[in-house]
Backbone as numpy.savetxt, mean C-alpha at the origin, in Angstrom:
# Nx Ny Nz CAx CAy CAz Cx Cy Cz
-33.35 33.20 3.54 -34.20 32.69 4.75 -34.43 33.98 5.72
-35.47 34.63 5.88 -35.83 35.14 6.98 -36.11 34.98 8.28
-35.32 35.29 9.17 -35.56 34.93 10.59 -36.60 35.84 11.34
-37.36 35.71 11.62 -38.15 36.74 12.78 -38.17 36.08 14.58
-37.55 37.30 15.09 -37.36 36.81 16.58 -39.26 37.14 17.28
-39.44 35.97 17.76 -40.65 36.14 18.67 -40.75 35.64 19.96
-41.30 36.27 20.92 -41.45 35.75 22.23 -42.88 34.89 22.69
-42.51 33.84 22.89 -43.62 32.57 23.59 -44.29 33.28 24.84
-45.36 32.71 24.84 -46.37 32.91 26.10 -45.27 32.34 27.52
-44.61 31.53 27.34 -43.57 31.03 28.51 -42.71 31.96 28.57
-42.11 33.07 27.43 -41.16 33.98 28.11 -39.50 33.64 27.33
-39.81 32.41 26.70 -38.64 31.81 25.87 -38.59 32.65 24.36
-37.74 33.10 23.82 -37.64 33.53 22.97 -36.98 32.46 21.87
-37.75 32.61 20.40 -37.36 31.88 19.83 -37.45 32.47 18.22
-36.95 31.82 17.27 -36.84 32.23 15.98 -37.68 31.18 14.95
-38.59 31.65 13.99 -39.38 30.90 13.45 -38.70 31.16 11.85
-38.38 29.99 11.08 -37.89 29.92 9.85 -38.94 29.44 8.92
-38.19 28.98 7.82 -39.13 28.14 6.86 -39.27 27.09 7.24
-38.54 26.00 8.06 -38.34 24.84 8.68 -39.55 24.55 9.21
-39.93 25.74 9.87 -41.55 25.49 10.66 -42.59 25.56 9.67
-42.41 26.06 8.81 -43.57 25.50 7.87 -43.75 24.78 6.97
-42.42 23.80 7.14 -42.59 22.66 6.17 -43.57 21.83 6.40
-44.42 21.16 5.11 -45.47 20.68 5.20 -44.93 19.29 6.16
-46.09 18.66 6.47 -46.30 17.72 7.72 -45.77 16.39 6.87
-46.04 16.31 5.80 -45.85 15.36 4.58 -44.19 15.31 4.75
-43.88 16.27 4.44 -42.23 16.33 4.31 -41.68 15.80 5.35
-41.78 16.70 6.54 -41.50 15.87 7.73 -41.50 14.34 7.81
-42.44 13.84 7.77 -42.57 12.58 8.04 -41.95 11.37 7.43
-41.86 11.80 5.84 -40.93 10.99 4.83 -39.43 11.26 5.33
-39.16 12.88 5.64 -37.39 12.68 6.04 -37.66 11.86 7.30
-38.27 11.94 8.48 -38.29 11.04 9.66 -38.26 9.62 9.43
-38.95 9.16 8.59 -38.95 7.84 8.03 -38.04 7.22 7.17
-37.24 8.22 6.72 -35.97 7.71 5.89 -34.55 7.89 6.97
-34.83 8.75 7.95 -33.69 8.94 8.86 -33.29 7.15 9.71
-34.63 7.29 9.98 -34.86 6.04 11.03 -34.73 4.83 10.61
-34.96 4.73 9.23 -34.88 3.25 8.61 -33.19 3.39 8.40
-32.61 4.40 8.06 -31.16 4.29 7.80 -30.44 4.16 9.43
-30.95 4.27 10.13 -30.37 3.72 11.68 -30.69 2.16 11.74
-31.60 2.05 11.77 -32.24 0.82 11.84 -31.46 -0.61 10.75
-31.23 -0.04 9.52 -30.31 -0.76 8.68 -28.52 -0.90 9.06
-28.41 0.46 9.56 -26.65 0.30 9.93 -27.07 -0.43 11.22
-27.39 -0.36 12.33 -27.75 -1.61 13.14 -27.93 -2.67 13.09
-28.50 -2.95 12.07 -28.61 -4.66 11.32 -27.54 -4.79 10.76
-26.68 -4.25 10.02 -25.28 -4.50 9.33 -24.01 -4.73 10.48
-24.33 -4.32 11.48 -23.36 -3.95 12.74 -23.75 -5.10 13.09
-24.77 -5.44 13.89 -25.00 -6.68 14.50 -24.51 -8.14 13.94
-24.84 -7.89 12.30 -24.60 -9.72 11.46 -23.06 -9.58 11.18
-22.51 -8.40 11.22 -21.07 -8.46 10.99 -20.06 -9.23 12.24
-20.91 -8.44 13.84 -20.22 -8.73 14.62 -20.64 -10.57 15.21
-22.07 -10.74 14.47 -22.28 -11.86 15.04 -21.33 -12.99 13.81
-21.03 -12.94 12.58 -20.06 -13.54 11.98 -18.98 -13.67 12.47
-18.11 -12.35 12.86 -16.93 -12.49 13.62 -17.07 -13.54 14.76
-17.96 -13.30 15.47 -18.30 -14.49 16.97 -18.24 -15.96 16.08
-18.76 -16.06 15.07 -18.76 -17.46 14.90 -17.65 -17.83 14.06
-16.90 -17.29 13.77 -15.66 -17.53 13.04 -14.56 -17.78 13.95
-14.95 -16.64 14.73 -13.55 -17.23 16.37 -13.95 -18.15 17.16
-15.50 -18.38 17.38 -15.68 -19.66 18.32 -16.24 -20.87 17.38
-16.07 -20.92 15.75 -16.01 -21.91 15.14 -17.39 -22.65 15.20
-18.27 -21.61 15.46 -20.07 -22.22 15.60 -20.94 -21.60 14.48
-21.55 -22.40 14.08 -22.56 -21.60 13.09 -24.07 -21.58 12.96
-24.52 -22.02 14.54 -25.73 -21.75 14.65 -26.94 -22.64 13.57
-26.59 -23.23 12.74 -27.35 -24.04 11.95 -27.97 -23.27 10.50
-27.25 -21.84 10.79 -27.67 -21.14 9.66 -27.02 -21.76 8.39
-25.91 -22.44 8.47 -25.26 -22.74 6.84 -25.20 -24.20 6.66
-24.51 -24.76 5.92 -24.56 -26.13 5.97 -23.62 -26.71 6.60
-23.76 -28.07 6.42 -22.89 -28.50 7.58 -21.42 -28.95 7.10
-20.84 -27.83 6.98 -19.37 -27.53 6.38 -18.39 -27.63 7.66
-17.22 -27.79 7.77 -16.52 -27.75 8.81 -15.98 -26.19 8.83
-16.02 -25.93 10.18 -15.74 -24.57 10.40 -14.33 -24.28 10.23
-13.82 -23.32 9.40 -12.13 -22.71 9.43 -12.13 -21.54 10.63
-10.86 -22.04 10.94 -10.18 -20.75 11.83 -9.97 -19.65 11.28
-9.90 -18.59 11.86 -9.51 -17.22 11.36 -8.16 -17.35 10.83
-7.21 -17.94 11.56 -5.94 -18.04 10.40 -5.81 -18.76 9.58
-6.60 -19.86 9.25 -6.73 -20.26 7.71 -7.37 -19.49 6.91
-8.24 -18.90 7.18 -8.92 -17.69 6.07 -7.88 -16.47 5.76
-7.12 -16.01 7.12 -5.86 -14.79 6.71 -5.21 -15.56 5.71
-4.50 -16.84 6.20 -3.47 -17.37 5.25 -3.94 -17.80 3.87
-5.09 -18.35 3.54 -5.45 -18.17 2.05 -5.78 -17.08 1.56
-6.14 -15.98 2.11 -6.49 -14.70 1.67 -5.30 -13.81 1.35
-4.21 -14.25 2.01 -2.67 -13.77 2.10 -2.25 -13.35 0.77
-2.33 -14.83 -0.23 -1.42 -14.47 -1.62 -2.59 -14.98 -2.54
-3.96 -14.19 -2.87 -4.61 -14.58 -3.87 -3.84 -14.03 -5.04
-2.97 -13.28 -5.05 -2.24 -12.44 -6.32 -0.69 -13.07 -6.19
-0.06 -13.06 -7.10 1.22 -13.09 -7.16 2.22 -11.81 -6.66
3.06 -11.75 -5.86 3.73 -10.54 -5.60 4.54 -10.38 -6.68
4.87 -8.81 -6.58 5.85 -8.30 -7.82 7.13 -7.64 -7.11
7.99 -8.00 -7.93 9.16 -7.23 -6.99 9.82 -6.32 -7.96
10.61 -5.21 -7.76 10.93 -4.15 -8.67 12.37 -3.72 -7.93
13.29 -3.43 -8.58 14.59 -3.09 -8.59 14.80 -1.93 -8.93
15.43 -0.90 -8.19 15.82 0.30 -8.63 17.38 0.44 -8.39
17.81 1.62 -9.22 19.42 1.47 -9.04 19.84 2.80 -8.88
20.82 3.25 -8.25 21.34 4.26 -7.57 22.91 4.21 -7.52
23.38 5.35 -7.75 24.68 5.27 -7.55 25.37 5.37 -6.03
26.44 4.63 -5.57 26.57 4.73 -4.16 27.97 5.46 -4.49
27.68 6.40 -3.64 28.68 7.53 -3.22 29.31 7.19 -2.33
28.94 6.82 -1.25 29.64 6.20 -0.23 28.97 4.92 0.27
29.78 3.85 1.12 29.33 2.82 1.31 29.45 2.80 2.92
28.08 2.75 3.68 28.08 3.22 5.17 28.90 2.11 5.85
29.35 2.34 7.05 30.14 1.56 7.60 29.44 0.28 8.14
29.90 -0.85 7.97 29.41 -2.24 8.26 28.57 -2.90 7.47
28.27 -2.01 6.24 27.57 -2.66 5.28 28.70 -3.32 4.37
28.29 -4.50 3.73 28.99 -5.25 2.95 28.51 -4.80 1.54
29.66 -5.01 0.83 29.23 -4.55 -0.66 29.73 -6.03 -1.53
28.28 -6.29 -2.42 28.76 -7.79 -3.09 29.50 -7.27 -4.54
29.94 -8.42 -4.64 30.67 -7.87 -6.09 29.84 -8.66 -7.01
29.60 -8.09 -8.24 28.24 -8.54 -9.26 28.94 -9.62 -9.92
30.18 -10.06 -10.24 30.72 -11.02 -11.07 31.13 -12.04 -10.13
31.92 -11.92 -8.76 32.31 -12.99 -7.85 31.07 -13.55 -7.23
29.99 -13.13 -6.99 28.73 -13.53 -6.18 27.48 -13.72 -7.19
27.71 -13.96 -8.13 27.15 -14.48 -8.92 25.67 -13.51 -9.48
25.72 -12.30 -9.16 24.66 -11.40 -9.65 24.64 -11.19 -11.11
25.34 -11.27 -11.65 25.53 -11.09 -13.39 24.71 -12.42 -14.05
24.66 -13.65 -13.04 24.10 -14.76 -13.73 22.24 -14.73 -13.93
22.06 -13.75 -12.94 20.48 -13.33 -12.88 20.22 -12.24 -13.84
19.37 -12.62 -14.78 19.42 -11.82 -16.25 18.78 -10.52 -15.66
18.01 -10.44 -14.62 17.14 -8.67 -14.55 18.30 -8.28 -13.65
19.06 -8.74 -12.73 19.77 -8.13 -12.26 21.15 -7.85 -13.13
21.39 -8.36 -13.70 22.58 -7.99 -14.79 22.00 -6.97 -15.69
20.55 -7.03 -15.86 20.20 -6.16 -17.05 20.06 -4.73 -16.58
19.67 -4.73 -14.94 19.80 -3.56 -14.49 21.15 -2.78 -13.94
22.15 -3.87 -13.78 23.06 -3.03 -13.46 24.00 -2.67 -14.96
23.69 -3.20 -15.99 24.14 -3.00 -17.33 23.56 -1.22 -17.63
22.24 -1.07 -17.30 21.60 0.23 -17.62 22.09 0.97 -16.45
22.38 0.86 -15.61 22.73 1.81 -14.55 24.32 2.17 -14.85
24.89 1.74 -15.13 26.37 1.48 -15.74 26.41 2.40 -16.94
25.48 2.17 -17.95 25.29 3.12 -19.33 24.88 4.66 -18.76
23.85 4.35 -17.98 23.15 5.79 -17.68 24.20 6.75 -16.65
25.19 5.77 -15.72 26.03 6.54 -15.07 27.22 7.55 -15.55
27.72 8.37 -14.71 28.58 9.11 -15.30 29.65 10.24 -14.09
30.51 10.34 -14.32 31.43 11.06 -12.92 30.74 12.26 -12.63
30.34 12.85 -13.81 29.52 14.17 -13.63 28.35 14.17 -13.00
27.61 13.41 -13.06 26.42 12.71 -12.24 26.73 12.61 -10.71
27.67 11.57 -10.78 28.06 11.38 -9.26 28.53 12.55 -8.49
29.53 13.78 -9.36 29.77 14.63 -8.76 28.59 15.41 -8.07
27.60 15.50 -8.56 26.13 16.38 -8.45 25.61 15.94 -6.94
25.58 14.54 -6.60 25.07 14.01 -5.47 25.16 14.02 -4.06
24.68 14.36 -3.28 24.96 14.48 -1.90 25.02 13.04 -1.37
26.12 12.46 -0.48 26.25 11.24 -0.31 25.09 11.15 0.58
24.62 11.93 1.70 23.59 11.43 2.59 21.80 11.23 1.79
22.10 11.70 0.20 20.87 11.60 -0.22 21.08 11.05 -1.33
22.00 9.96 -1.53 22.44 8.87 -2.77 21.20 8.11 -3.27
20.01 7.86 -2.19 19.12 6.76 -2.98 18.11 7.76 -2.93
17.83 9.08 -3.11 16.74 10.04 -3.36 16.40 9.74 -4.72
15.11 9.91 -4.98 14.46 9.62 -6.49 14.79 10.12 -7.38
15.55 11.36 -7.13 16.20 12.29 -8.64 17.63 11.57 -8.74
17.96 10.85 -8.19 19.29 10.05 -8.28 19.23 8.66 -8.77
18.18 8.20 -9.35 17.86 6.89 -9.73 18.26 6.99 -11.02
19.02 5.59 -11.44 19.40 5.39 -12.61 18.44 4.59 -13.38
17.81 3.80 -12.87 16.99 2.56 -13.13 15.97 2.07 -12.26
14.64 2.25 -12.90 13.45 1.67 -11.97 12.93 0.73 -13.05
12.69 -0.81 -12.43 12.06 -1.60 -13.27 10.79 -1.56 -13.20
10.06 -0.92 -11.88 8.64 -0.71 -11.73 7.82 -0.11 -12.79
8.26 1.31 -13.18 7.74 2.05 -14.18 8.61 1.83 -15.55
9.96 1.16 -15.86 10.31 0.57 -16.77 10.77 2.21 -17.66
10.93 3.12 -16.81 11.17 4.51 -17.74 12.71 4.65 -17.57
13.78 4.11 -17.06 14.85 4.33 -16.78 15.54 3.32 -17.34
15.93 2.96 -18.77 15.61 3.53 -19.76 14.66 2.64 -20.51
14.47 1.14 -19.97 13.54 0.28 -20.84 12.98 -0.59 -19.61
11.84 -1.34 -19.79 11.37 -2.22 -18.80 11.76 -3.51 -18.43
12.77 -4.18 -17.81 12.91 -5.58 -17.48 12.20 -6.03 -16.46
11.69 -7.52 -17.00 11.07 -8.03 -15.94 11.66 -8.93 -14.98
11.24 -8.80 -13.79 11.95 -9.00 -12.50 11.79 -10.30 -11.89
12.40 -11.77 -12.22 12.13 -12.88 -11.67 12.38 -12.95 -10.17
11.40 -12.81 -9.33 11.35 -12.61 -7.75 12.32 -13.83 -7.18
11.89 -15.13 -7.51 12.77 -16.43 -6.89 14.20 -16.05 -7.14
14.74 -15.73 -8.69 16.30 -15.87 -8.40 16.79 -14.56 -8.13
16.06 -13.52 -8.04 16.52 -12.32 -7.67 16.65 -12.52 -5.88
15.89 -12.79 -5.12 15.96 -13.41 -4.02 17.11 -14.24 -3.42
17.20 -14.98 -4.26 18.58 -16.26 -4.11 19.59 -15.44 -3.98
19.86 -14.17 -4.84 21.14 -13.36 -4.92 21.16 -12.31 -3.75
20.21 -11.51 -3.73 20.12 -10.30 -2.93 18.72 -10.18 -1.98
19.25 -9.59 -0.88 17.97 -9.55 0.24 16.78 -8.24 -0.33
15.97 -7.86 0.38 14.75 -7.24 0.08 15.67 -5.85 0.96
15.54 -4.61 0.24 15.70 -3.69 0.75 16.96 -3.26 0.07
18.16 -2.44 0.72 19.05 -1.84 -0.03 20.54 -2.60 0.02
21.18 -2.77 -1.12 22.17 -3.66 -1.41 23.14 -3.01 -2.01
24.31 -2.82 -1.46 25.62 -2.53 -2.14 26.11 -3.47 -3.25
26.72 -3.08 -4.33 26.81 -4.03 -5.41 28.22 -3.19 -6.28
29.39 -3.89 -6.22 30.28 -3.16 -7.15 30.06 -4.04 -8.27
30.29 -3.26 -9.38 29.75 -3.72 -10.83 30.83 -2.85 -11.95
31.73 -3.51 -12.53 32.66 -2.79 -13.65 33.21 -1.61 -13.15
33.88 -1.82 -12.01 34.69 -0.27 -11.23 33.88 0.43 -10.70
32.67 0.19 -10.42 31.81 1.15 -9.90 30.51 0.71 -8.59
30.28 1.40 -7.76 29.63 1.19 -6.95 28.15 1.50 -6.85
27.16 0.49 -6.82 25.76 0.68 -6.78 24.99 0.82 -5.79
23.92 1.35 -5.70 22.98 0.86 -4.57 21.86 0.24 -5.49
21.30 -1.36 -5.21 20.67 -1.85 -5.82 19.44 -2.10 -4.62
18.38 -1.41 -4.97 17.19 -1.42 -3.90 15.99 -2.25 -4.39
15.79 -3.59 -3.59 14.59 -4.79 -4.21 13.70 -4.46 -3.03
12.73 -4.30 -3.83 11.01 -4.25 -3.02 10.14 -4.97 -3.36
9.44 -5.58 -2.74 8.71 -6.62 -3.10 6.92 -6.04 -2.91
6.15 -5.83 -3.64 4.74 -5.43 -3.38 3.89 -6.57 -3.39
3.13 -6.85 -2.20 1.96 -7.94 -1.82 0.97 -7.44 -2.25
0.13 -8.36 -2.50 -1.27 -7.80 -2.87 -2.25 -7.28 -1.61
């Protein structure tokens, strides 16, 4: 693009470029497209705001059938669980148990009665070793590199299905310290909601 500076009759300096040579038809089409985009956007925003007002006040202005209006809370509750939540368990070797944390006994507390918990503990026990534990910094015991089992990916070493109801009856969401076959482990139970 070549710019040539020119002085107008009023003394203002301006540059002329290819845009000033643009055919008027092209400018008209571009202006029409730009203004129609603004109008469409404004219409969408207005309709959304109007719909939100109708939902919060429970009015429908006669635009819809004579259905009973639902409150916003009812809509959110019905949308909250349109799919089943899925849980996963990760197991790490517990190098230290923080002060104030209780440790569950897998046998005495019935954790081995739940197939998915028993399965991950057995796999963790088989994958665990004293040499592996010696290399772990206690402050980073739940770092992903120290993971022995992960049911979400099924790569450590096989996939185990997690029955959320059975698991939640025995352990809490988050970190759980568990004693299993002479060793301590951290079971991290997470639930992903849709």
